[in-house]
Amino acid sequence: MLDHIPPPSVHASPVRVTSRVALSLLSLAAGVAGTLWLQELAEPTEGLAGLRRALRPEGYAILAFQLVAVVTGTAVHGLAHLPRPRRIGAAWGAAGVVLGHALLVAVLTWPLAGVAPELSHGSSRYDSGALDPAWLACVLLPAAVAACVGGFFPRPAPDREPTVRAALRPAVFATATGWVIGGVLLLLLLVMALLRGLL
């Protein structure tokens, strides 16, 4: 008779790790492919073309990647959790919050794109036009990458049901870190736009 039954291992199995890596690479590839498709779609589509002009090509590309990466990352990693519908529901709740944040950022960047310096394609080491896409990348891409690597599907505690709050934690941490850097760039951009308006 067994006197002691060892607890289940807290470490993920090699198969699970390999599966998660494969799904993450698939999600990233889908995000890039979807972004390129939306870039191509903006050429003949008047509404998307206007949005691309308003946000500038760099801002449009970053927002497109955010949208596609969050949706595909959540959907692809959800395939591994089909027997756990509550985890999938929590992940989609987190994805909705992240996309809502992206929408607010898009509303904020819309007027900024009109007054920000243009991105130069020269060889200058300092390009003030890079501030606009740089702050957008800082505040949006961390959550997109978190979705691609399965960050909305954290391992739940054994005695707790998965919640949207738990699914959001990785994205909130990544986005907050991005805002620390992106917020500084945004302030520089606002100061530069103000000075350009005064001069």
XYZ file of C-alpha atoms in Angstrom:
199
model
C 0.000 0.000 0.000
C 1.285 3.433 -0.908
C 1.936 5.682 2.057
C 2.497 8.776 -0.018
C 1.158 9.921 -3.353
C 3.335 12.659 -4.834
C 1.550 15.849 -5.900
C 1.178 16.488 -9.603
C 4.121 18.247 -11.170
C 3.809 22.007 -11.446
C 6.072 22.006 -14.461
C 4.609 21.924 -17.951
C 5.302 18.782 -19.942
C 7.663 19.002 -22.957
C 4.716 18.301 -25.263
C 2.741 21.182 -23.783
C 5.725 23.534 -24.032
C 6.353 22.529 -27.649
C 2.670 22.975 -28.454
C 2.610 26.439 -26.884
C 5.739 27.515 -28.774
C 4.266 26.249 -32.058
C 0.961 28.044 -31.423
C 2.852 31.229 -30.504
C 4.865 31.158 -33.737
C 1.677 30.482 -35.702
C -0.046 33.431 -33.994
C 2.865 35.787 -34.714
C 2.990 34.667 -38.347
C -0.776 35.172 -38.667
C -0.438 38.625 -37.100
C 2.229 39.667 -39.598
C 0.326 38.157 -42.548
C -2.913 39.825 -41.451
C -1.167 43.183 -41.106
C 0.271 42.908 -44.620
C -3.171 41.951 -45.929
C -4.784 44.974 -44.244
C -2.052 47.178 -45.717
C -2.849 45.840 -49.193
C -6.585 46.159 -48.549
C -6.173 49.842 -47.701
C -5.128 50.647 -51.281
C -8.452 49.970 -53.062
C -10.744 50.478 -50.057
C -11.612 54.143 -49.565
C -12.523 53.864 -45.879
C -9.325 52.036 -44.942
C -7.276 54.314 -47.183
C -8.660 57.331 -45.330
C -7.893 55.705 -41.994
C -4.367 54.944 -43.146
C -3.863 58.548 -44.253
C -5.220 59.879 -40.955
C -3.068 57.599 -38.799
C -0.103 57.583 -41.205
C 1.136 54.284 -42.638
C 3.258 53.421 -39.587
C 0.448 54.041 -37.104
C -2.030 52.147 -39.288
C 0.343 49.159 -39.479
C 0.867 49.072 -35.700
C -2.874 49.248 -35.004
C -3.567 46.612 -37.664
C -1.023 44.261 -36.090
C -2.556 44.865 -32.658
C -6.028 43.953 -33.924
C -4.975 40.872 -35.887
C -2.471 39.600 -33.312
C -4.872 39.840 -30.366
C -7.709 38.130 -32.241
C -5.594 35.391 -33.841
C -3.493 34.837 -30.720
C -6.585 34.366 -28.572
C -8.271 32.136 -31.155
C -5.216 29.971 -31.864
C -4.275 29.414 -28.221
C -7.944 28.810 -27.463
C -7.723 25.638 -29.554
C -5.584 24.068 -26.838
C -8.243 24.891 -24.220
C -11.409 23.700 -25.981
C -12.322 21.365 -23.073
C -12.186 24.400 -20.735
C -14.780 26.890 -22.026
C -14.482 29.136 -18.963
C -10.796 29.704 -19.665
C -11.639 30.555 -23.267
C -14.352 32.967 -22.114
C -11.953 34.679 -19.706
C -9.334 34.987 -22.455
C -11.808 36.578 -24.876
C -12.902 38.955 -22.128
C -9.270 39.993 -21.701
C -8.896 40.348 -25.474
C -11.925 42.649 -25.542
C -10.400 44.898 -22.875
C -7.090 45.030 -24.763
C -8.846 45.910 -28.030
C -10.842 48.591 -26.204
C -7.549 50.065 -24.992
C -6.267 50.002 -28.593
C -9.388 51.865 -29.739
C -8.796 54.579 -27.128
C -5.166 54.867 -28.218
C -6.305 55.163 -31.853
C -8.662 58.002 -30.896
C -5.764 59.718 -29.106
C -3.276 59.281 -31.936
C -5.690 60.451 -34.641
C -5.215 64.200 -33.954
C -1.569 63.706 -32.975
C -0.703 62.164 -36.326
C -1.782 65.385 -38.004
C 0.674 67.566 -36.073
C 3.550 65.142 -35.452
C 6.704 65.467 -37.564
C 6.805 63.284 -40.661
C 8.963 60.171 -40.520
C 12.108 60.737 -42.577
C 13.514 57.929 -44.700
C 16.986 59.440 -44.753
C 20.088 58.281 -42.910
C 19.820 60.712 -39.981
C 20.511 59.066 -36.618
C 17.884 61.233 -34.897
C 14.508 61.473 -36.557
C 11.823 63.365 -34.647
C 9.237 61.778 -36.939
C 9.946 58.424 -35.285
C 8.346 59.598 -32.019
C 4.789 58.997 -33.241
C 5.218 55.342 -34.314
C 7.603 54.684 -31.408
C 5.115 55.635 -28.687
C 2.373 53.681 -30.440
C 4.592 50.608 -30.635
C 5.468 50.909 -26.937
C 1.873 51.084 -25.703
C 0.243 48.629 -28.137
C 2.688 45.925 -29.170
C 3.433 44.433 -25.712
C -0.190 43.326 -25.267
C -0.288 42.046 -28.858
C 2.797 39.917 -28.233
C 1.299 38.721 -24.931
C -1.759 37.497 -26.851
C 0.417 35.768 -29.447
C 2.378 33.813 -26.827
C -0.752 32.682 -24.989
C -0.578 35.250 -22.220
C -4.374 35.363 -21.949
C -4.348 31.712 -20.878
C -2.333 31.700 -17.630
C -2.198 28.532 -15.576
C -5.031 28.917 -13.021
C -4.732 28.129 -9.346
C -6.122 24.642 -8.594
C -8.841 25.989 -6.309
C -9.957 28.935 -8.456
C -11.988 29.392 -11.595
C -10.308 31.354 -14.416
C -11.340 35.014 -14.500
C -10.952 37.892 -16.935
C -8.808 39.647 -14.330
C -6.375 36.728 -14.176
C -6.265 36.490 -17.970
C -5.573 40.236 -18.192
C -2.618 40.308 -15.780
C 0.134 39.574 -18.344
C -1.275 42.120 -20.806
C -1.720 44.761 -18.087
C 1.859 44.289 -16.901
C 3.207 44.418 -20.464
C 1.085 47.450 -21.380
C 1.978 49.316 -18.169
C 5.658 48.735 -18.893
C 5.105 49.990 -22.434
C 3.333 53.113 -21.152
C 6.319 53.945 -18.922
C 8.457 54.275 -22.043
C 5.733 55.289 -24.475
C 4.396 57.933 -22.095
C 7.757 59.721 -22.139
C 7.803 59.602 -25.937
C 4.214 60.873 -26.041
C 5.135 63.826 -23.809
C 8.074 64.650 -26.089
C 5.751 64.463 -29.072
C 3.210 66.773 -27.415
C 5.910 69.297 -26.475
C 7.301 69.202 -30.008
C 3.820 69.683 -31.499
C 3.189 72.597 -29.122
C 6.484 74.260 -30.028
C 5.772 73.814 -33.730
C 2.396 75.486 -33.219
C 3.949 78.439 -31.390
C 6.794 79.007 -33.827
